[in-house]
Coordinates of C-alpha atoms and ligand atoms in Angstrom, one line a residue:
M240 CA -16.6 171.8 28.1
A241 CA -13.2 172.9 29.1
K242 CA -10.3 171.4 27.3
A243 CA -8.4 168.7 29.2
S244 CA -5.3 170.5 30.5
S245 CA -2.0 169.1 29.6
S246 CA 1.4 170.5 30.4
F247 CA 5.0 169.9 29.4
V248 CA 7.0 168.7 32.3
C249 CA 10.8 168.7 32.5
Q250 CA 11.9 165.1 33.3
N251 CA 15.0 166.4 35.0
C252 CA 13.7 169.0 37.4
G253 CA 9.9 168.7 37.3
A254 CA 9.3 172.3 36.1
A255 CA 6.0 172.6 34.1
F256 CA 5.4 174.7 31.0
N257 CA 2.4 175.5 28.8
R258 CA 4.1 174.7 25.5
W259 CA 6.9 172.6 24.3
Q260 CA 10.4 174.1 24.1
G261 CA 13.8 172.6 23.4
K262 CA 15.4 173.8 26.6
C263 CA 14.1 173.7 30.1
E264 CA 14.3 177.3 31.4
A265 CA 14.4 176.1 35.0
C266 CA 17.3 173.8 35.0
G267 CA 18.9 174.5 31.6
E268 CA 18.7 170.8 30.3
W269 CA 17.9 170.2 26.7
N270 CA 15.2 167.9 25.3
T271 CA 13.8 167.0 28.7
L272 CA 10.2 168.3 28.3
V273 CA 7.5 165.7 27.9
E274 CA 3.8 166.3 27.5
E275 CA 1.9 165.0 30.4
A276 CA -1.8 165.1 30.9
G277 CA -3.2 166.8 34.0
D278 CA -1.3 169.5 35.8
S279 CA -2.0 168.3 39.3
A280 CA -1.5 165.1 41.2
V281 CA -4.8 165.5 42.9
P282 CA -8.0 165.4 40.7
V283 CA -10.2 168.4 40.9
S284 CA -13.1 166.4 42.3
I285 CA -11.0 165.8 45.5
R286 CA -9.9 169.3 45.6
A287 CA -13.5 170.5 45.9
K288 CA -13.9 173.5 48.2
R289 CA -14.3 172.5 51.9
R290 CA -13.8 174.3 55.1
G291 CA -10.6 173.6 56.9
R292 CA -10.8 171.3 60.0
T293 CA -9.3 172.5 63.2
F294 CA -6.6 170.5 64.9
K295 CA -4.7 170.6 68.2
L296 CA -1.3 172.0 68.3
E297 CA 1.4 170.1 70.2
S298 CA 4.3 171.2 72.2
L299 CA 7.9 170.6 71.1
A300 CA 8.7 168.8 74.4
G301 CA 6.2 166.0 74.0
K302 CA 6.9 162.3 74.5
S303 CA 6.9 159.9 71.6
N304 CA 6.1 156.5 72.9
D305 CA 7.7 153.7 71.0
A306 CA 11.3 153.2 70.0
P307 CA 11.5 155.1 66.8
R308 CA 14.4 153.3 65.2
L309 CA 14.6 149.8 63.8
P310 CA 18.1 148.6 63.2
S311 CA 18.6 146.5 60.1
G312 CA 21.2 144.3 61.6
M313 CA 23.7 145.4 58.9
A314 CA 26.1 147.6 60.8
E315 CA 27.3 149.5 57.8
L316 CA 23.8 150.3 56.6
D317 CA 22.7 151.4 60.1
R318 CA 25.8 153.6 60.4
V319 CA 24.6 155.5 57.3
T320 CA 20.9 155.7 58.3
G321 CA 22.0 157.0 61.7
G322 CA 21.1 153.9 63.7
G323 CA 18.3 152.2 61.8
F324 CA 15.1 152.9 59.9
V325 CA 12.8 155.4 61.5
R326 CA 9.2 154.5 61.9
G327 CA 7.0 156.2 59.3
S328 CA 9.9 157.6 57.4
V329 CA 10.7 157.2 53.7
L330 CA 14.2 156.6 52.5
L331 CA 15.3 156.9 48.9
V332 CA 18.2 154.7 47.8
G333 CA 19.7 155.8 44.5
G334 CA 22.5 154.3 42.4
D335 CA 23.5 153.2 38.9
P336 CA 21.8 150.1 37.4
G337 CA 23.6 147.0 38.5
I338 CA 25.5 148.5 41.4
G339 CA 23.7 146.3 43.9
K340 CA 20.7 148.1 45.2
S341 CA 18.4 145.2 45.0
T342 CA 21.0 142.9 46.5
L343 CA 21.6 145.3 49.5
L344 CA 17.8 145.6 50.1
T345 CA 17.2 141.8 49.7
Q346 CA 19.9 141.2 52.4
A347 CA 18.5 144.0 54.7
T348 CA 14.9 142.8 54.5
S349 CA 15.9 139.2 55.0
L350 CA 17.9 140.0 58.1
M351 CA 15.0 142.0 59.5
A352 CA 12.5 139.3 58.6
K353 CA 14.7 136.7 60.4
A354 CA 14.7 139.0 63.4
G355 CA 10.9 138.6 63.5
H356 CA 9.8 141.9 61.9
R357 CA 7.2 141.8 59.1
T358 CA 8.9 143.0 56.0
V359 CA 7.6 143.3 52.5
Y360 CA 9.6 143.5 49.2
I361 CA 7.7 144.8 46.2
S362 CA 9.5 144.5 43.0
G363 CA 8.3 146.4 40.0
E364 CA 11.2 145.5 37.9
E365 CA 11.8 141.8 38.3
A366 CA 9.4 138.8 38.4
I367 CA 9.0 136.9 41.7
A368 CA 11.1 134.1 40.2
Q369 CA 14.0 136.5 39.6
V370 CA 13.8 137.9 43.2
R371 CA 13.7 134.3 44.5
L372 CA 16.7 133.4 42.4
R373 CA 18.7 136.2 43.9
A374 CA 17.7 135.3 47.4
E375 CA 18.7 131.7 46.8
R376 CA 22.1 132.8 45.6
L377 CA 22.5 134.9 48.7
G378 CA 21.5 131.9 50.8
L379 CA 18.5 133.8 52.2
A380 CA 15.7 131.9 50.5
A381 CA 14.4 130.8 53.9
A382 CA 13.9 134.3 55.3
P383 CA 10.2 135.1 55.8
V384 CA 10.1 138.1 53.6
E385 CA 6.8 138.8 51.9
L386 CA 7.2 139.2 48.2
A387 CA 5.1 140.7 45.4
A388 CA 5.7 141.9 41.8
E389 CA 3.3 144.8 41.6
T390 CA 3.4 148.3 40.2
S391 CA 0.0 149.9 41.1
V392 CA 0.4 152.1 44.1
E393 CA -3.3 151.9 45.0
D394 CA -3.2 148.1 45.0
I395 CA 0.0 148.1 47.0
I396 CA -1.4 150.4 49.6
A397 CA -4.7 148.5 49.8
T398 CA -2.9 145.2 50.3
L399 CA -0.5 146.6 52.9
S400 CA -3.2 148.3 54.9
E401 CA -4.6 144.9 55.8
G402 CA -3.4 142.9 58.8
A403 CA -0.4 144.0 60.9
T404 CA 1.5 147.0 59.5
P405 CA 4.8 145.9 58.0
K406 CA 7.8 147.3 59.8
L407 CA 9.7 147.8 56.5
I408 CA 8.5 148.0 52.9
V409 CA 10.9 148.1 50.0
I410 CA 9.6 149.5 46.7
D411 CA 12.0 148.5 43.9
S412 CA 11.9 150.9 42.0
I413 CA 9.8 154.1 42.3
Q414 CA 10.2 154.7 38.5
T415 CA 8.1 151.6 37.8
M416 CA 5.2 152.6 40.1
W417 CA 2.1 154.3 38.8
T418 CA -1.1 155.6 40.3
D419 CA -4.6 156.1 38.9
T420 CA -4.8 159.7 40.1
V421 CA -2.7 161.0 37.2
E422 CA -2.8 160.1 33.6
S423 CA 0.9 160.3 32.6
A424 CA 2.9 157.2 31.7
P425 CA 4.9 155.4 34.5
G426 CA 8.4 156.7 34.8
T427 CA 7.4 160.3 34.0
V428 CA 8.0 163.0 36.7
T429 CA 4.3 163.5 37.4
Q430 CA 3.8 159.7 37.9
V431 CA 6.8 159.3 40.0
R432 CA 6.0 162.3 42.1
A433 CA 2.4 161.3 42.6
S434 CA 3.3 157.6 43.4
A435 CA 6.0 158.8 45.9
Q436 CA 3.5 161.2 47.5
A437 CA 0.9 158.4 48.0
L438 CA 3.5 156.1 49.5
I439 CA 4.9 158.8 51.8
R440 CA 1.4 159.5 53.0
F441 CA 0.9 155.8 53.7
A442 CA 4.2 155.6 55.6
K443 CA 3.3 158.6 57.8
K444 CA -0.2 157.2 58.5
S445 CA 0.7 153.6 59.1
G446 CA 4.1 154.0 60.8
A447 CA 5.9 151.6 58.4
A448 CA 9.3 152.6 57.1
I449 CA 9.4 152.6 53.4
I450 CA 12.5 152.4 51.2
L451 CA 12.2 153.6 47.6
V452 CA 14.8 152.5 45.1
G453 CA 15.6 155.1 42.5
H454 CA 17.7 154.9 39.4
V455 CA 20.4 157.4 38.6
T456 CA 20.9 159.2 35.3
K457 CA 24.2 159.4 33.5
D458 CA 25.0 162.6 35.3
G459 CA 24.6 161.1 38.7
Q460 CA 21.2 162.5 39.7
I461 CA 18.4 160.3 40.8
A462 CA 16.6 160.0 37.5
G463 CA 14.0 162.6 36.7
P464 CA 12.4 162.9 40.1
R465 CA 14.8 165.2 41.8
V466 CA 11.5 166.3 43.3
V467 CA 11.3 163.0 45.2
E468 CA 14.6 163.9 46.9
H469 CA 12.8 166.9 48.5
M470 CA 9.9 164.8 49.6
V471 CA 11.6 161.9 51.3
D472 CA 13.2 162.0 54.8
A473 CA 16.6 160.6 53.7
V474 CA 18.5 160.0 50.5
L475 CA 21.2 157.4 50.3
S476 CA 23.4 156.9 47.3
F477 CA 25.0 153.6 46.5
E478 CA 28.2 154.2 44.5
G479 CA 31.2 152.3 43.2
E480 CA 33.1 151.6 40.1
G481 CA 31.4 148.7 38.3
S482 CA 34.8 147.0 37.7
Q483 CA 35.7 147.1 41.3
Q484 CA 34.2 145.1 44.1
F485 CA 33.9 147.9 46.6
R486 CA 30.6 149.7 47.0
I487 CA 30.0 152.8 49.1
L488 CA 26.7 153.8 50.6
R489 CA 26.6 157.5 51.3
S490 CA 24.0 159.5 53.0
V491 CA 23.2 162.6 50.9
K492 CA 20.3 163.9 53.0
N493 CA 19.1 162.6 56.3
R494 CA 16.4 164.3 58.5
F495 CA 17.1 161.8 61.3
G496 CA 20.9 161.3 61.2
P497 CA 24.2 162.3 60.0
T498 CA 25.1 163.1 56.4
D499 CA 28.6 162.5 54.9
E500 CA 28.7 159.2 56.8
I501 CA 29.7 156.2 54.6
G502 CA 29.1 152.5 54.7
V503 CA 31.5 150.3 52.9
F504 CA 30.6 147.0 51.3
E505 CA 32.4 144.5 49.1
M506 CA 30.4 142.7 46.3
T507 CA 31.2 139.0 46.4
G508 CA 29.8 136.0 44.7
L509 CA 27.5 135.6 47.8
G510 CA 26.2 139.1 47.9
L511 CA 27.4 142.2 49.7
R512 CA 29.9 141.8 52.6
E513 CA 30.2 144.5 55.1
V514 CA 33.7 146.1 55.5
S515 CA 34.1 147.4 59.0
N516 CA 37.6 148.6 58.5
P517 CA 37.7 150.4 55.2
S518 CA 41.3 151.7 55.5
E519 CA 42.6 148.2 55.4
L520 CA 40.7 147.5 52.3
F521 CA 41.7 150.7 50.5
L522 CA 45.3 150.2 51.3
S523 CA 45.4 146.5 50.7
E524 CA 46.8 146.7 47.1
R525 CA 49.3 149.4 47.6
D526 CA 52.1 149.9 45.2
L527 CA 54.9 150.4 47.7
G528 CA 57.8 152.6 46.7
S529 CA 56.5 153.9 43.3
P530 CA 56.5 157.6 42.7
G531 CA 53.1 159.4 42.5
T532 CA 51.3 157.8 45.4
A533 CA 50.5 159.3 48.7
V534 CA 48.4 158.0 51.6
F535 CA 45.7 160.5 52.7
A536 CA 44.4 160.3 56.2
G537 CA 40.8 161.4 55.7
I538 CA 37.6 161.5 57.7
E539 CA 34.3 160.2 56.3
G540 CA 31.6 161.2 58.6
T541 CA 32.7 160.1 62.1
R542 CA 35.2 157.5 60.9
P543 CA 38.8 158.0 59.8
V544 CA 39.6 156.4 56.4
L545 CA 43.0 156.1 55.0
V546 CA 43.2 155.9 51.2
E547 CA 45.9 156.0 48.6
L548 CA 45.9 159.0 46.1
Q549 CA 47.6 158.3 42.8
A550 CA 49.0 160.9 40.4
L551 CA 50.7 160.5 37.1
V552 CA 52.3 163.6 35.5
A553 CA 53.4 162.9 32.0
P554 CA 54.7 165.2 29.2
S555 CA 51.9 166.2 27.0
T556 CA 51.7 166.2 23.2
L557 CA 48.5 168.2 23.3
G558 CA 48.0 171.9 22.9
T559 CA 45.8 171.9 26.0
P560 CA 47.2 169.3 28.4
R561 CA 44.8 166.7 29.7
R562 CA 43.5 166.7 33.3
A563 CA 41.7 163.5 34.2
V564 CA 40.4 163.0 37.7
V565 CA 38.6 160.0 39.2
G566 CA 37.3 160.2 42.8
W567 CA 38.1 163.9 43.4
D568 CA 36.8 167.3 42.4
S569 CA 38.5 168.4 39.2
A570 CA 38.2 172.1 40.2
R571 CA 40.1 171.2 43.4
L572 CA 42.9 169.6 41.3
S573 CA 43.1 172.7 39.1
M574 CA 43.5 174.8 42.2
V575 CA 46.3 172.7 43.6
L576 CA 48.0 172.7 40.2
A577 CA 47.7 176.5 40.1
V578 CA 49.1 176.9 43.6
L579 CA 52.1 174.6 42.8
E580 CA 52.7 176.6 39.6
A581 CA 52.4 180.0 41.1
H582 CA 54.0 179.6 44.5
C583 CA 56.4 176.7 44.2
G584 CA 57.8 177.0 40.7
V585 CA 56.5 173.7 39.6
K586 CA 55.5 174.2 35.9
L587 CA 52.8 171.7 35.0
S588 CA 51.4 173.4 32.0
G589 CA 53.3 171.2 29.6
Y590 CA 52.2 168.0 31.3
D591 CA 49.1 165.8 31.3
V592 CA 47.9 165.1 34.8
Y593 CA 46.0 162.0 35.8
F594 CA 44.7 161.7 39.3
N595 CA 42.9 158.8 40.9
V596 CA 41.6 157.8 44.3
A597 CA 42.3 154.1 44.9
G598 CA 39.5 151.7 45.7
G599 CA 36.6 153.7 44.1
L600 CA 36.2 156.1 47.0
R601 CA 35.1 159.7 46.3
I602 CA 36.7 162.3 48.5
N603 CA 35.1 165.6 49.2
E604 CA 37.3 166.9 52.0
P605 CA 39.6 169.9 51.4
A606 CA 42.1 168.1 53.7
A607 CA 43.1 165.9 50.8
D608 CA 44.9 168.9 49.1
L609 CA 48.3 168.3 50.8
A610 CA 48.3 164.6 50.0
A611 CA 47.3 165.3 46.4
A612 CA 50.0 167.9 46.0
A613 CA 52.6 165.4 47.5
A614 CA 51.5 162.7 45.0
L615 CA 51.7 165.2 42.1
V616 CA 55.1 166.5 42.9
S617 CA 56.3 162.9 43.7
S618 CA 55.3 161.8 40.2
L619 CA 56.8 164.8 38.5
A620 CA 60.1 164.5 40.3
N621 CA 60.1 160.8 40.1
S622 CA 60.6 160.7 43.8
P623 CA 58.8 158.0 45.7
L624 CA 57.3 159.3 49.0
P625 CA 58.2 157.5 52.2
T626 CA 55.9 154.4 52.4
D627 CA 55.2 154.8 56.1
A628 CA 53.9 158.4 55.8
V629 CA 50.4 159.8 55.7
Y630 CA 49.5 163.3 54.5
F631 CA 46.6 165.7 55.3
G632 CA 46.1 169.4 55.2
E633 CA 44.2 172.0 53.3
I634 CA 46.1 174.3 50.9
S635 CA 45.1 177.9 50.6
L636 CA 45.5 179.9 47.4
S637 CA 48.5 181.6 49.0
G638 CA 50.3 178.3 49.2
A639 CA 50.0 178.1 53.0
V640 CA 48.9 174.8 54.5
R641 CA 45.8 175.3 56.6
P642 CA 44.8 173.3 59.7
V643 CA 42.0 170.7 59.4
A644 CA 39.6 169.2 61.9
Q645 CA 39.9 165.9 63.7
T646 CA 43.7 165.7 63.7
P647 CA 43.9 163.2 66.6
A648 CA 41.5 160.7 64.9
R649 CA 43.5 160.8 61.7
L650 CA 46.8 160.2 63.5
K651 CA 45.3 157.4 65.6
E652 CA 44.0 155.5 62.6
A653 CA 47.4 155.9 60.8
A654 CA 49.2 154.6 63.9
K655 CA 46.8 151.7 64.1
L656 CA 47.6 150.7 60.5
G657 CA 51.3 150.8 61.1
F658 CA 52.3 154.1 59.7
G659 CA 55.3 155.8 61.3
R660 CA 55.0 159.4 60.3
A661 CA 52.5 162.1 59.4
V662 CA 52.9 165.2 57.3
L663 CA 50.4 167.7 58.6
P664 CA 49.7 171.5 59.0
E665 CA 51.7 173.5 61.5
Q666 CA 48.7 174.5 63.5
T667 CA 45.9 172.2 64.4
R668 CA 42.2 173.1 64.7
G669 CA 40.6 171.9 67.9
D670 CA 42.5 169.3 70.0
A671 CA 46.3 169.3 69.8
P672 CA 47.6 166.0 68.4
S673 CA 48.9 163.7 71.1
D674 CA 51.8 162.0 69.4
A675 CA 49.9 158.7 68.9
G676 CA 53.3 157.0 68.3
L677 CA 53.9 158.8 65.0
S678 CA 56.7 161.2 64.2
L679 CA 55.0 164.4 63.1
Q680 CA 56.4 166.6 60.3
S681 CA 54.5 169.9 60.2
V682 CA 54.6 172.0 57.1
G683 CA 53.6 175.7 57.1
G684 CA 53.7 176.2 53.4
L685 CA 53.6 174.0 50.3
T686 CA 57.0 175.3 49.1
S687 CA 59.0 173.5 51.8
L688 CA 57.1 170.2 51.1
V689 CA 57.8 170.5 47.3
A690 CA 61.5 171.2 47.9
D691 CA 61.7 168.3 50.3
I692 CA 60.2 165.8 47.8
A693 CA 62.1 167.2 44.8
A694 CA 65.4 166.9 46.7
R695 CA 65.0 163.2 47.0
G696 CA 63.9 162.7 43.4
T697 CA 65.8 161.2 40.4
P698 CA 64.7 162.5 37.0
R699 CA 63.0 160.0 34.8
P700 CA 65.3 158.5 32.1
A701 CA 63.0 159.9 29.5
A702 CA 63.5 163.4 30.7
R703 CA 67.0 163.5 29.3
E704 CA 65.7 162.9 25.7
R705 CA 63.1 165.6 25.9
D706 CA 63.3 168.5 23.4
S707 CA 64.1 171.9 24.6
A708 CA 60.4 173.1 24.6
E709 CA 59.6 170.4 27.1
K710 CA 62.7 171.2 29.1
N711 CA 61.4 174.7 29.5
A712 CA 58.4 173.2 31.1
T713 CA 60.5 171.5 33.7
P714 CA 60.9 173.4 36.9
A715 CA 64.3 174.9 37.5
R716 CA 65.0 172.8 40.5
F717 CA 64.5 169.6 38.5
R718 CA 66.4 170.9 35.4
Q719 CA 69.6 171.4 37.4
R720 CA 69.6 167.8 38.3
E721 CA 69.3 166.8 34.7
G722 CA 72.2 168.9 33.5
Ligands
TYD896 P1 21.5 144.3 41.7 O1 21.3 144.2 43.1 O2 20.5 143.6 40.8 O3 21.7 145.8 41.1 P2 20.6 147.0 41.0 O4 19.4 146.5 41.8 O5 21.3 148.1 41.7 O6 20.4 147.2 39.6 O7 23.0 143.7 41.4 C1 23.4 143.3 40.2 C2 24.9 143.0 40.1 O8 25.4 142.5 41.3 C3 25.0 142.0 39.0 O9 25.9 142.6 38.1 C4 25.6 140.8 39.7 C5 26.1 141.3 41.0 N1 26.0 140.3 42.1 C6 27.1 139.7 42.6 O10 28.2 140.0 42.2 N2 26.9 138.8 43.6 C7 25.7 138.5 44.1 O11 25.6 137.7 45.0 C8 24.6 139.1 43.6 C9 23.2 138.8 44.0 C10 24.7 140.0 42.5
MG897 MG1 17.5 146.2 41.0

């Protein structure tokens, strides 16, 4: 009899190997290989040879009869999914433990159930009593959501196949699900992949929309089953700093809608509250008039979002100065620092640099460069920026300020929130800015902006007591003012 095949599967990327090894050759992670029985999700008996069946090919221009989308009734959630859940689609919601995934989905299912749709919430992690407790706390206990605490995929599919097809099914979480078709333990890549596959098949066949909840590992990936990300139709990630009440739902992949659209929520004692004007929220606790802060007029998806960027530049006692970034790309910060140093004479090599995006937002746009540079120079020169100014523009390696998209939308949002001026690139891409009631200050190169900010600065008192080595690290233009 043939030996039962087993393979070593990387729990990070899903690559399979014949023998154990310390490092996964596919993704480079260490100690991620786990022995799993069976190398295929489908048992051999089912894979028995059979002749293919013929099927009819369809034209691209066909009609699909019923309304494919089902809005959840939470505007911020619908914005991220692209207008609601698509029939027969599978959506993966990832996020750190405790960020509020179960809360969000309890609220969404309750709203849909109240609107008369059949919704089912399957919890593999919590007992029914715990789910009920949460619903009670959210004031949603009366919603006709059908609940179950189950982990067997076969049982779940058998139960849901009976009666009217549910419109929405939540599986919380995919890591707790297991299927009989493979022998690995629940939570392993093989199990998660096979369970997801079975559920996806059920969604396509029945037309129900399924939401899978997935946990995130310490390095921000949806744990183990990156493979699941490829299988599902959309991946949403629920982010936020645990200590802050803001939560951001971001679409990472979406076959039926936009990516880079965000939904903003606030975690309150009564569950998640939707925030329809995020700029107001991100600017609500502004530290007016202190150096090192600049307001960035950004675009998240289709929506302009104003957010405060904070920088602290402090003399370093370390051989290699510290660079700490929260909410922005650290490579991007290094680039801006290098441009400031190379083209504007701002020597930052003797300074620690701390950079933070207020409110727990994560910015991916290159348009944030100019605002970041303004905040950095403002901190170094101890020169508060005008409190009524917003900044945006991309910085190129030559020190030029490059145009960015959607200038009018950024200006309009700034004007709406009471800002009086905007510092922006000289040229604009696309539509020319109508003045929108703001006074516009265009900058062609970073040098002129730096000179402008430094000219208004007052050196920090501590700067006078610095030793000569540190003085050498101070830019010439700032040193003059000290002398
Ligand atoms: P939960 O939805 O269980 O997180 P996840 O499913 O992502 O692991 O949310 C847990 C956190 O949310 C918990 O720390 C408490 C907090 N919370 C509130 O602040 N208010 C609420 O109304 C609820 C239900 C939870
Ligand atoms: Mg949960």
